[in-house]
Coordinates of C-alpha atoms in Angstrom, one line a residue:
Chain A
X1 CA 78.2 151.2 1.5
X2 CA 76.7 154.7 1.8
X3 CA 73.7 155.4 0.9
X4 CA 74.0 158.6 -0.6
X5 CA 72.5 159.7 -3.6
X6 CA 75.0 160.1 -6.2
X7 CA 74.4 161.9 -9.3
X8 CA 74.7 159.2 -11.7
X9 CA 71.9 156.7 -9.3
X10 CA 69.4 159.8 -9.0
X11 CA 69.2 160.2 -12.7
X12 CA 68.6 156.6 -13.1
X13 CA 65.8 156.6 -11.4
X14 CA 64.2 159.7 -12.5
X15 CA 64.5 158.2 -15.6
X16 CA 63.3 154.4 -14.5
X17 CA 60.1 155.7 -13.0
X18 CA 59.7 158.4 -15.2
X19 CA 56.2 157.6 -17.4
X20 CA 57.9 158.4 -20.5
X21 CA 60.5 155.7 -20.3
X22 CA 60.3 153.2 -22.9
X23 CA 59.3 149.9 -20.1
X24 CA 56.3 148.9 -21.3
X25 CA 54.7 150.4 -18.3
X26 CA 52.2 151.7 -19.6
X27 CA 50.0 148.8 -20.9
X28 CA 49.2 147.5 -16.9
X29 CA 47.0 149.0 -14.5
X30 CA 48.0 147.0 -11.3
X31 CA 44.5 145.6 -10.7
X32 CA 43.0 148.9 -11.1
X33 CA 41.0 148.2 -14.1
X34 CA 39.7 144.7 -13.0
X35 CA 38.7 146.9 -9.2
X36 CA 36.8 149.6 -11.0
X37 CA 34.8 146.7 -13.1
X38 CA 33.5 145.7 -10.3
X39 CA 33.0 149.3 -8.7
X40 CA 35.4 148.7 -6.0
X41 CA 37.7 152.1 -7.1
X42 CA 34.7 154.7 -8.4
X43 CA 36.1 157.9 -6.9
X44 CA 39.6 159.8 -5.3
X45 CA 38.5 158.3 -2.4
X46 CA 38.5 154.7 -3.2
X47 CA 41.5 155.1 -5.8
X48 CA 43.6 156.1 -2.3
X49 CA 42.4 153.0 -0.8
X50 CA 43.5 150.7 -3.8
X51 CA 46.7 152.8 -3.9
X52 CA 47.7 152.2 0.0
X53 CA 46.4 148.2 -0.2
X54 CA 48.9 147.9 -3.6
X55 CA 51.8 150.3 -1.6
X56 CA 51.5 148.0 1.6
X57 CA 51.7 144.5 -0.4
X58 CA 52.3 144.1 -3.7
X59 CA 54.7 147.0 -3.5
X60 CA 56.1 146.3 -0.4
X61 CA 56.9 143.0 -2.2
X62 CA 58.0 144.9 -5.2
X63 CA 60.3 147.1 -3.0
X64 CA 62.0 143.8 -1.1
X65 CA 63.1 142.4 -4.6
X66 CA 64.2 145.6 -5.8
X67 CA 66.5 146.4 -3.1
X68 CA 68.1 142.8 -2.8
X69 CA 68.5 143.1 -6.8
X70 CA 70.3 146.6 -6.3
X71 CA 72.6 145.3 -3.7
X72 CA 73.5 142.0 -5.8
X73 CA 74.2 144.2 -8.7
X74 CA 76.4 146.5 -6.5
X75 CA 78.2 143.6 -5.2
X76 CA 78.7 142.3 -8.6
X77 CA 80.3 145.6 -9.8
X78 CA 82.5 146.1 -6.9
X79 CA 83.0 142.9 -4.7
X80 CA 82.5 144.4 -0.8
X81 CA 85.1 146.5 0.5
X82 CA 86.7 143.7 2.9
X83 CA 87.0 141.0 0.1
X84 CA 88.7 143.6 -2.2
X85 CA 91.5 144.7 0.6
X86 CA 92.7 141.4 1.2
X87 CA 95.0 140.4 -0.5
X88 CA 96.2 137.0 0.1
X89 CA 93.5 135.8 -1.4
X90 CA 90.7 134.6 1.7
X91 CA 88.8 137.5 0.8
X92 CA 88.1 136.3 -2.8
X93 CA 87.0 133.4 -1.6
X94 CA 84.8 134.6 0.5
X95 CA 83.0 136.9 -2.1
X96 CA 83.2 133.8 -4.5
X97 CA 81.4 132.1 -1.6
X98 CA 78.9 134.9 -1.3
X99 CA 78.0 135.6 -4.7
X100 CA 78.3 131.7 -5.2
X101 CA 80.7 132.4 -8.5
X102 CA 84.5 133.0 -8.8
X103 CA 85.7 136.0 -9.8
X104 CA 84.4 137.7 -12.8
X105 CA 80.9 136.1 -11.4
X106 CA 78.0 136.5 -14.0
X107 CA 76.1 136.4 -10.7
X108 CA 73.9 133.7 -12.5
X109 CA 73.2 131.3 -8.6
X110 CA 71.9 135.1 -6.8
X111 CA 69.9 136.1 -10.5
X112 CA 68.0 132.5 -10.5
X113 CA 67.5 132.4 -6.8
X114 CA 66.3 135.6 -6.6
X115 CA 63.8 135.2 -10.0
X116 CA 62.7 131.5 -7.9
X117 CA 61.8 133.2 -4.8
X118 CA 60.2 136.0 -6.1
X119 CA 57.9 133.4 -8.6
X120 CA 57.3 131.8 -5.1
X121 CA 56.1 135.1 -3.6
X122 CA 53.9 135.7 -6.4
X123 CA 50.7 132.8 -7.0
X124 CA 48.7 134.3 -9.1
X125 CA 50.7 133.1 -12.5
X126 CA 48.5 136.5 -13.9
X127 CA 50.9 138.2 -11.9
X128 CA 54.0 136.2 -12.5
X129 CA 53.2 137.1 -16.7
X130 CA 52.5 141.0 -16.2
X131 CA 55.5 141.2 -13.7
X132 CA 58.0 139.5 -16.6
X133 CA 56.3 141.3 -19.1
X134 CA 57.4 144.5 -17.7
X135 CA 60.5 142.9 -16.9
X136 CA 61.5 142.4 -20.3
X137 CA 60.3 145.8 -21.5
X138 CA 62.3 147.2 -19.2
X139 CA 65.2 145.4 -20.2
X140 CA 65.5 146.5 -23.4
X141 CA 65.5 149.7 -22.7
X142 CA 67.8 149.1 -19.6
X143 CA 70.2 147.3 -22.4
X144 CA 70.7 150.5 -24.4
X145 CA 71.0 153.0 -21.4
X146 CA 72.7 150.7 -19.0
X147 CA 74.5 148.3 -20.2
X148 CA 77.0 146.2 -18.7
X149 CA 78.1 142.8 -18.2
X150 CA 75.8 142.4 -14.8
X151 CA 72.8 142.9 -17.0
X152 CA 74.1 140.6 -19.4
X153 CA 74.7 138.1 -16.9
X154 CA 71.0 138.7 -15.2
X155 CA 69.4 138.3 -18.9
X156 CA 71.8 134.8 -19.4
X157 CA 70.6 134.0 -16.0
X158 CA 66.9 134.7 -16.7
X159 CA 66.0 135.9 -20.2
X160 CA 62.5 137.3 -18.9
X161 CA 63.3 138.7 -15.4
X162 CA 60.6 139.9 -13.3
X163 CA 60.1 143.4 -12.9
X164 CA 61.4 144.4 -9.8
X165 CA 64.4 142.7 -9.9
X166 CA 65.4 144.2 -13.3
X167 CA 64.5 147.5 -11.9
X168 CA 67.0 146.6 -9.1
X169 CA 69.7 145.4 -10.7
X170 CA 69.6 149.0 -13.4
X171 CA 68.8 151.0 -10.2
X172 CA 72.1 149.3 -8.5
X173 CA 74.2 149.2 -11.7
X174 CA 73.7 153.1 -12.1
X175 CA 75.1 153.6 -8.8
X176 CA 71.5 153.9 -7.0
X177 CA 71.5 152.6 -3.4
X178 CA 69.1 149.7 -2.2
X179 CA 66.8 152.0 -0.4
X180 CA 66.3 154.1 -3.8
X181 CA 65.7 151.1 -5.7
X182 CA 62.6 150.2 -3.3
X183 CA 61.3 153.8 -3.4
X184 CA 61.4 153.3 -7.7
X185 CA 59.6 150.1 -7.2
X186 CA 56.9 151.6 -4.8
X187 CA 56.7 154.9 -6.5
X188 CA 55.9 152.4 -10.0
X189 CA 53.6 149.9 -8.1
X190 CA 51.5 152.8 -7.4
X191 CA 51.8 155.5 -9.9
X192 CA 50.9 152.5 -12.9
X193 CA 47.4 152.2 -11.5
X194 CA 47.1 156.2 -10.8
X195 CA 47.5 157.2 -14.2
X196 CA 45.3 154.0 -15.4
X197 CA 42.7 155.6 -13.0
X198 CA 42.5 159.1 -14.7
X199 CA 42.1 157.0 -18.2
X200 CA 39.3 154.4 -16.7
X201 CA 37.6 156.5 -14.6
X202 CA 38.3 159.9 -16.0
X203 CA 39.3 161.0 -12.5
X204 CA 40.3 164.5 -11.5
X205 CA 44.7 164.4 -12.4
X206 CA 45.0 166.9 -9.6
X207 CA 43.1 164.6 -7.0
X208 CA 44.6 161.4 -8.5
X209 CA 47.9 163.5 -8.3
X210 CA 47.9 163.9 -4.8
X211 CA 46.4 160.9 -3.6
X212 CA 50.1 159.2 -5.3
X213 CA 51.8 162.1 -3.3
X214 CA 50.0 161.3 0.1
X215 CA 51.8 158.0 0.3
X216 CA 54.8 159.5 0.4
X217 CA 55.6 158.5 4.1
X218 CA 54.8 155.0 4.2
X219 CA 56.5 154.7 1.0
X220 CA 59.9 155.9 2.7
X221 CA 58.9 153.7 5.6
X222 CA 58.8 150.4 3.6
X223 CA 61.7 151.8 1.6
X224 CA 63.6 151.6 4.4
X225 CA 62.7 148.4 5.8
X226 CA 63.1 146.9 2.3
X227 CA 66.9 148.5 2.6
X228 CA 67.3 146.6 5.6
X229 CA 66.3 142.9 4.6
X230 CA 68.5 143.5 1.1
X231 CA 71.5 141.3 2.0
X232 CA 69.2 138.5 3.0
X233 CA 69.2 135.3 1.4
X234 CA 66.8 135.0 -1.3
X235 CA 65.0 132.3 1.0
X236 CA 64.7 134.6 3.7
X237 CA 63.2 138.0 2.2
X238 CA 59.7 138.5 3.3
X239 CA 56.5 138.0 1.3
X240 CA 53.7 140.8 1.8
X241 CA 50.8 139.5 0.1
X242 CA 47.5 141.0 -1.5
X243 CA 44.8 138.0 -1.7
X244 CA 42.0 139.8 -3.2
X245 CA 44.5 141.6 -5.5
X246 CA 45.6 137.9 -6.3
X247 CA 42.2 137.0 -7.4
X248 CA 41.3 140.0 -9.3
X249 CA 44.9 139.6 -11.0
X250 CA 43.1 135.9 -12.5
X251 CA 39.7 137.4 -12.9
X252 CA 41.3 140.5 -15.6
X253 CA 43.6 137.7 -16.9
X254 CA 39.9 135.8 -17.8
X255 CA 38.6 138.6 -19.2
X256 CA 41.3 139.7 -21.2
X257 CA 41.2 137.1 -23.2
X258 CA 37.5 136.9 -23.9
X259 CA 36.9 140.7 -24.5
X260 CA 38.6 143.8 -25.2
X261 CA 40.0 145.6 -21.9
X262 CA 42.3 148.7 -21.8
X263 CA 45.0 147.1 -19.9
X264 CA 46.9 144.1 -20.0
X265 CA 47.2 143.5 -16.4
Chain B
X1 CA 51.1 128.8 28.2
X2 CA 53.3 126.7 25.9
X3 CA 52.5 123.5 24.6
X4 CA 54.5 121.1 22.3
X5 CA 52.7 118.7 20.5
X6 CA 53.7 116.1 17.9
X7 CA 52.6 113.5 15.9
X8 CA 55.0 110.8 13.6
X9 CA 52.9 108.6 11.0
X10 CA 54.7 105.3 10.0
X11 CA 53.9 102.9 7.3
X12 CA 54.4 99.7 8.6
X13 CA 55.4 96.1 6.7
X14 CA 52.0 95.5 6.0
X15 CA 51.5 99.0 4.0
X16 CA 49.1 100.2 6.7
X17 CA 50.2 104.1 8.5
X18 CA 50.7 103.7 11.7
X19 CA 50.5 106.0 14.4
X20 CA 54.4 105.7 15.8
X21 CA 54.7 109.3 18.6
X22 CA 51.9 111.1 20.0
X23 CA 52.4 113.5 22.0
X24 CA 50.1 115.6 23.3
X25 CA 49.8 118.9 25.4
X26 CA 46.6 120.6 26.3
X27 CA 45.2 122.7 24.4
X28 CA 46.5 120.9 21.5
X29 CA 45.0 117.6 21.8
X30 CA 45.6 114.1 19.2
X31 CA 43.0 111.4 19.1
X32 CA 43.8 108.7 17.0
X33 CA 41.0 107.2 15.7
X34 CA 41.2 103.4 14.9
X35 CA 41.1 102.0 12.0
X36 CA 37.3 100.2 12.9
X37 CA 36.1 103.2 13.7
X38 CA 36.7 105.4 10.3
X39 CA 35.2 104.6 7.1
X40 CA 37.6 106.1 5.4
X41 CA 40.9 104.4 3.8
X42 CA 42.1 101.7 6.4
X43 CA 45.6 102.3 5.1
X44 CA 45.7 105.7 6.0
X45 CA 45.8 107.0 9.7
X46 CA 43.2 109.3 10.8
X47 CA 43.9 111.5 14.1
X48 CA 41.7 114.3 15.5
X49 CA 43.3 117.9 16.4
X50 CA 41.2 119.1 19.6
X51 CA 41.8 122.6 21.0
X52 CA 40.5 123.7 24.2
X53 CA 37.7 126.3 24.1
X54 CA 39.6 129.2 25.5
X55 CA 43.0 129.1 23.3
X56 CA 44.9 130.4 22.2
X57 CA 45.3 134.0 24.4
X58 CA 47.8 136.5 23.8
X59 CA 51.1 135.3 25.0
X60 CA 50.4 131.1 24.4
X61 CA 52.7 129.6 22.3
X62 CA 51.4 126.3 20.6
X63 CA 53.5 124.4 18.4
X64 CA 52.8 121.3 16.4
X65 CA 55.4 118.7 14.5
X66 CA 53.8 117.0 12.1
X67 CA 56.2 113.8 10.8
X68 CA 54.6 111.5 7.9
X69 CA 57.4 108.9 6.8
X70 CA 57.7 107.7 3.0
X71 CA 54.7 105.9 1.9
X72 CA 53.1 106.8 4.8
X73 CA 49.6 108.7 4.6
X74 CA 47.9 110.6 7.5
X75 CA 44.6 112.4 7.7
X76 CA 44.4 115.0 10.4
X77 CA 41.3 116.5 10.5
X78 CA 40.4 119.7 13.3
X79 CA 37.9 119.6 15.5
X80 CA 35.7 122.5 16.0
X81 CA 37.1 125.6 15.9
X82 CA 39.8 128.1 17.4
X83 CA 38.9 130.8 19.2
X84 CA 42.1 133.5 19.1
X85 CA 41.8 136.0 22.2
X86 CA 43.3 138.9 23.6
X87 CA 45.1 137.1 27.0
X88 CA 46.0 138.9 30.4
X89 CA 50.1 138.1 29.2
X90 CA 51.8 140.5 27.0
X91 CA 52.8 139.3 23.8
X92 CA 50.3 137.7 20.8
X93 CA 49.5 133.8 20.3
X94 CA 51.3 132.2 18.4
X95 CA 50.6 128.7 16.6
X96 CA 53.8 127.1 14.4
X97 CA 53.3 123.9 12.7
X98 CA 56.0 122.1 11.3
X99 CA 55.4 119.3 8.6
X100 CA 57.3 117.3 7.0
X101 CA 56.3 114.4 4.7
X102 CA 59.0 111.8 3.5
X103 CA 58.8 110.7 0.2
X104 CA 55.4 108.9 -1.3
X105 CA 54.0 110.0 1.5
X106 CA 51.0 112.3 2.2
X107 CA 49.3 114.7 4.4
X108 CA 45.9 115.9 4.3
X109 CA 45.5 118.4 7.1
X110 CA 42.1 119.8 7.2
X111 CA 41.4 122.5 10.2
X112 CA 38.0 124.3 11.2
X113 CA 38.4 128.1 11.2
X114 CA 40.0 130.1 13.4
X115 CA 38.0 133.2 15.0
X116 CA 39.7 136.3 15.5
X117 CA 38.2 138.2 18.0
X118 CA 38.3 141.6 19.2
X119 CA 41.8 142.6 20.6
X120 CA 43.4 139.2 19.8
X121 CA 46.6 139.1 18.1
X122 CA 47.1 135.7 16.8
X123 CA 50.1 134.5 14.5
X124 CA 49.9 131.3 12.5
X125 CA 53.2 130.0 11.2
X126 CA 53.0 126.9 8.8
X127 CA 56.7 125.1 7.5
X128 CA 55.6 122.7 4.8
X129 CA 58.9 120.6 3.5
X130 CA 58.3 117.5 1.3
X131 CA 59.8 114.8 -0.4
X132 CA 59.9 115.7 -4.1
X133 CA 57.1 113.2 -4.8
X134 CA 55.5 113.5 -1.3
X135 CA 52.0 115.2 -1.1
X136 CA 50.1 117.7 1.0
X137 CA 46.7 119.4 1.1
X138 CA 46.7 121.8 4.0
X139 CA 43.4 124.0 4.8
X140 CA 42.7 126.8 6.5
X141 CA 39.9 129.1 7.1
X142 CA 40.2 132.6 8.9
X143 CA 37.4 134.4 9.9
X144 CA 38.0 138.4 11.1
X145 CA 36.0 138.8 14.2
X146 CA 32.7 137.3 15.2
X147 CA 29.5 138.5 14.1
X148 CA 29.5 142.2 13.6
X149 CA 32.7 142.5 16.2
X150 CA 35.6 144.5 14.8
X151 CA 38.7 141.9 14.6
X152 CA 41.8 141.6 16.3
X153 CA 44.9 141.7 14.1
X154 CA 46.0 137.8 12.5
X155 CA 49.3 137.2 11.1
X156 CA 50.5 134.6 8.9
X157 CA 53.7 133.4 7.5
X158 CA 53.3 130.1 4.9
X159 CA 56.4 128.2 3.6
X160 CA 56.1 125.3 1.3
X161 CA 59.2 123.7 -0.2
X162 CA 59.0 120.8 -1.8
X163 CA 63.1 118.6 -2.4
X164 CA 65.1 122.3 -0.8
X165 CA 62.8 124.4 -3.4
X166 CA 60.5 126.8 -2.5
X167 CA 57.1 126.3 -3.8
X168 CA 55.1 129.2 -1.7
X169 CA 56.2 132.3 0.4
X170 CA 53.4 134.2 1.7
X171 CA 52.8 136.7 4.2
X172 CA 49.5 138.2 5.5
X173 CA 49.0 140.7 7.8
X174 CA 45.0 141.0 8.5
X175 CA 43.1 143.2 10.8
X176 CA 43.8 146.2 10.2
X177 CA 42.9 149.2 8.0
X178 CA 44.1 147.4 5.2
X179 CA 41.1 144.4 5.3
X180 CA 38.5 147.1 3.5
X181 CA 41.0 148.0 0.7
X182 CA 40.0 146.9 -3.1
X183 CA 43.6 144.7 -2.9
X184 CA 43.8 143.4 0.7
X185 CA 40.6 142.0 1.8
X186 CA 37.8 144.0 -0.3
X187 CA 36.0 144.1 3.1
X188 CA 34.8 140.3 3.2
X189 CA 35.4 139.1 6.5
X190 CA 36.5 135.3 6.2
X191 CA 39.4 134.1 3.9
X192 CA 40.3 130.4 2.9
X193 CA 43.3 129.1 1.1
X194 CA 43.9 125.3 0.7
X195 CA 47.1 124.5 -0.7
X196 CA 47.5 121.6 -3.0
X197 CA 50.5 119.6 -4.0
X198 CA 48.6 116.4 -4.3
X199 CA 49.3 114.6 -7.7
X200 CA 48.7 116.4 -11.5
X201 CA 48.6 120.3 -10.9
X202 CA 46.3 122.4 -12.8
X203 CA 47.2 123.5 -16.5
X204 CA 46.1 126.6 -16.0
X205 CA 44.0 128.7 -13.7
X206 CA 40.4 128.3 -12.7
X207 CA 38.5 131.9 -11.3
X208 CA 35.2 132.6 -10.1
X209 CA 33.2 134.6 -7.5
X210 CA 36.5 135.9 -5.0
X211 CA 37.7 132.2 -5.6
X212 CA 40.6 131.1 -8.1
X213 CA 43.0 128.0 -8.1
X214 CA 45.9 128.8 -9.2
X215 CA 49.3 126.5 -10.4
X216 CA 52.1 127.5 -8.6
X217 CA 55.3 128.8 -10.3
X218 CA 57.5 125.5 -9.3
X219 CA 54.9 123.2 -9.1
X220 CA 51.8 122.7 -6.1
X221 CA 48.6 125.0 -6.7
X222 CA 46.9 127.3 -4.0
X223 CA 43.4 128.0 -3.6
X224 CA 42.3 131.2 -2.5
X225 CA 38.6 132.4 -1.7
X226 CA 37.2 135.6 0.0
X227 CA 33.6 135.4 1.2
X228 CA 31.0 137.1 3.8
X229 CA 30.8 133.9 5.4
X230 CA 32.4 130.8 6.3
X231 CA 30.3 128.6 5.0
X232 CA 30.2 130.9 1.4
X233 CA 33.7 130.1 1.9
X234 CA 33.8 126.5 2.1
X235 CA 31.1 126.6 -1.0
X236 CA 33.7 128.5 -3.0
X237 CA 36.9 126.5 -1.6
X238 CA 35.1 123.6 -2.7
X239 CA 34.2 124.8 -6.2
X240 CA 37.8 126.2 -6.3
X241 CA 39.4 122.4 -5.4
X242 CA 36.9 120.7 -7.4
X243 CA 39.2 122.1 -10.4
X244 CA 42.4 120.3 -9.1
X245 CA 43.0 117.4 -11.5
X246 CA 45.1 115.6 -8.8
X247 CA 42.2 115.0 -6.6
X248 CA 40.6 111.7 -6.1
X249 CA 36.9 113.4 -6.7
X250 CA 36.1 113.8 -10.1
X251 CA 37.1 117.0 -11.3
X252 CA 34.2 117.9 -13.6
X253 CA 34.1 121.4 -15.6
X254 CA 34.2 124.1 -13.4
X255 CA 31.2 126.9 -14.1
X256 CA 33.2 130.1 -13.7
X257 CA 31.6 133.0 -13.3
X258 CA 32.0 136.9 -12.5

């Protein structure tokens, strides 16, 4: 399938990473608040260290899920190409093997395999919580603006989907391509914690601003890769991991519940 | 240099594990220990892992099979630790260990800590797959360079399934830039996980000082700890493990703090 950018994918993802839509976004800093606590992210300088750690694991991770959602949910739409031309009915088969339903698939085996793997990609059950809570945000406000019977069958699969694969399977279902799916879920995994920054730390918006902006290469980097491990099995999709984001993830989680922080995650 | 070693553990009509393959290749070495010698539990086998000082270098590929059979337990413990160098062959050293433990049976697989030194490029794979009530407690201990050295680059790839499902994925790339980062490494220099599927898993997590256990989404825990040193590490792993209610030791109330 081409990648291009058609018009109806672009403006779904303007609007899925935009900070005004209704996702819930808003209430996690990605770790950011629990790293400036401890005076780990004090300045620009340090904020572009936390951004590039987050962009190079838990984004990357982000960005894998995204991109297998967004193909899933393109495959559901419109079975691939081959299956569709045949017509003596192998091909259905085959995409009934692949998507593991028949025919009017809800998708449900790809939705829960792909929800299990990325819970197995993701210890720190702090973690797993902000990821669904997101998840669920967005998919109320997915419902209204996208909706359509993949959705449905991803919220009957998994009634509170992790983040990134919701954001997938909207990205896909608005006609977005894998590899823009993964730039959404980087672009989110580190623009959450940027604005977070200028409200915790009270950093500069212009310098915070263009630290996000000076990612932009690696983010099309593991964009792309992320494009190319999309048709993977579930199983199979790598599993870029943060340990010390992990543990500040649990430490937040702690604290949270014993006194008042900003952010929920 | 490529060595295959492996290592099946049997239980035998009497109830006692038995050591049934051994196969060794230097540098990865298996001693059995008799049962006369350890003071441990006669009923569970206890072998030694020896490396050879100067492995792995860049280009060795080690591999280890690790079989346990059902109701069979085996205790395989390192000895001393691994040195991972840069080698005079292209190519970085690579260890894969496979394990597999039938059902009722357990594994506790307890290594010392592997060095990575300047220029090395080492990459540890680990396959866990176990019976759905089989158990495992797998250790390991990385430390980024020797004292004041700047590292070589270690990779790892964990995957634990337990009856075809997937209990932990994880990937980590360490070495690089990324190690001083607030998310990757926050610029301690050893890291420790010890995963747990070993009875009762924790309710909840447990967090402290760069240390947490944590329950794992289908079932197993992981413990995680960052430290300046190895044996801050070990401190903190064992704090961190003393919270797993599946353990043998008592698990008393864990003092968190930070």
């Amino acid at each position: 399938m081409p990648d291009d950018l058609d018009a109806a994918g672009a403006a779904a993802i303007l609007s899925l990473v935009d900070s005004r839509f209704p996702g819930g976004g808003h209430a996690h800093s990605g770790g950011l608040e629990e790293a400036a606590a401890r005076g780990l992210v004090t300045d620009p300088q340090t904020l572009a260290g936390f951004l590039r750690g987050r962009l190079h694991t838990a984004g990357a991770l982000a960005a894998v899920f995204a991109a297998a959602a967004a193909h899933t949910a393109r495959n559901l739409l419109s079975p691939p190409a081959a299956s569709r031309a045949d017509t003596n009915g192998v091909g259905e088969a085959e995409f009934a093997r692949a998507t593991g339903n028949g025919h009017g698939s809800t998708g449900r085996r790809q939705w829960t395999a792909l929800d299990a793997e990325l819970d197995a990609r993701t210890p720190s059950p702090a973690q797993r919580a902000a990821s669904r809570a997101q998840g669920s945000g967005m998919a109320r406000a997915g419902r209204s603006a996208w909706p359509s019977p993949v959705l449905d069958g991803l919220l009957a699969a998994t009634p509170r989907p992790h983040q990134p694969v919701l954001l997938g399977a909207l990205a896909g279902i608005a006609g977005a391509s894998p590899t823009q799916a993964a730039l959404a879920a980087l672009y989110l995994a580190v623009s959450g914690p940027a604005s977070a920054s200028t409200r915790l730390l009270g950093l500069d918006p212009f310098e915070v601003n263009a630290a996000v902006v000076a990612l932009s290469a690696p983010m099309s980097e593991i964009a792309a890769h992320a494009a190319q491990t999309c048709h993977l099995r579930p199983a199979d999709l790598p599993a870029p991991s943060a340990p010390a984001l992990d543990l500040m993830a649990e430490a937040h989680d702690r604290t949270h519940r014993m006194e008042v922080r900003l952010f929920a995650s | 240099m490529k060595a295959r070693a492996r290592l099946v553990v049997e239980r035998d009509s009497g109830g006692a594990s038995v050591v049934r393959e051994l196969r060794s290749m230097s540098p990865l070495t298996l001693l059995p220990c008799p049962p006369s010698l350890h003071d441990g539990d006669p009923d569970t086998a206890l072998v030694h892992l020896a490396g050879s000082a100067a492995t792995p270098l860049g280009g060795d590929v080690l591999d280890l099979a690790i079989v346990v059979g059902p109701g069979a337990r085996l205790r395989l413990v390192g000895v001393g630790a691994t040195l991972a160098l840069p080698g005079q062959h292209p190519g970085p050293s690579t260890m894969s260990v496979t394990i597999e433990v039938g059902a009722a049976g357990s594994l506790e697989y307890l290594t010392e800590p592997t060095i990575v030194v300047s220029a090395a490029d080492h990459h540890a794979d680990l396959r866990a797959d176990l019976a759905a009530d089989a158990r495992l407690r797998c250790r390991e201990v990385v430390v980024l360079g020797r004292s004041g050295e700047r590292p070589g680059a270690f990779h790892s790839e964990t995957r634990l399934r337990r009856d075809g499902t997937t209990l932990l994925r994880q990937r980590l790339d360490l070495g690089g830039a990324l190690d001083a980062t607030p998310t990757h490494l926050a610029g301690h220099p050893v890291i420790a996980t010890e995963l747990l599927v070993w009875g009762a898993d924790p309710a909840e997590a447990a967090v402290g000082d760069w240390w947490s256990l944590v329950p794992l989404a289908h079932g197993g825990s992981l413990a995680t700890v960052l430290a300046e040193d190895t044996i801050t590490a070990y401190r903190r792993l064992d704090t961190a493990t003393a919270a797993h209610p599946g353990l043998a030791e008592p698990a008393a109330a864990v003092p968190v703090s930070g």
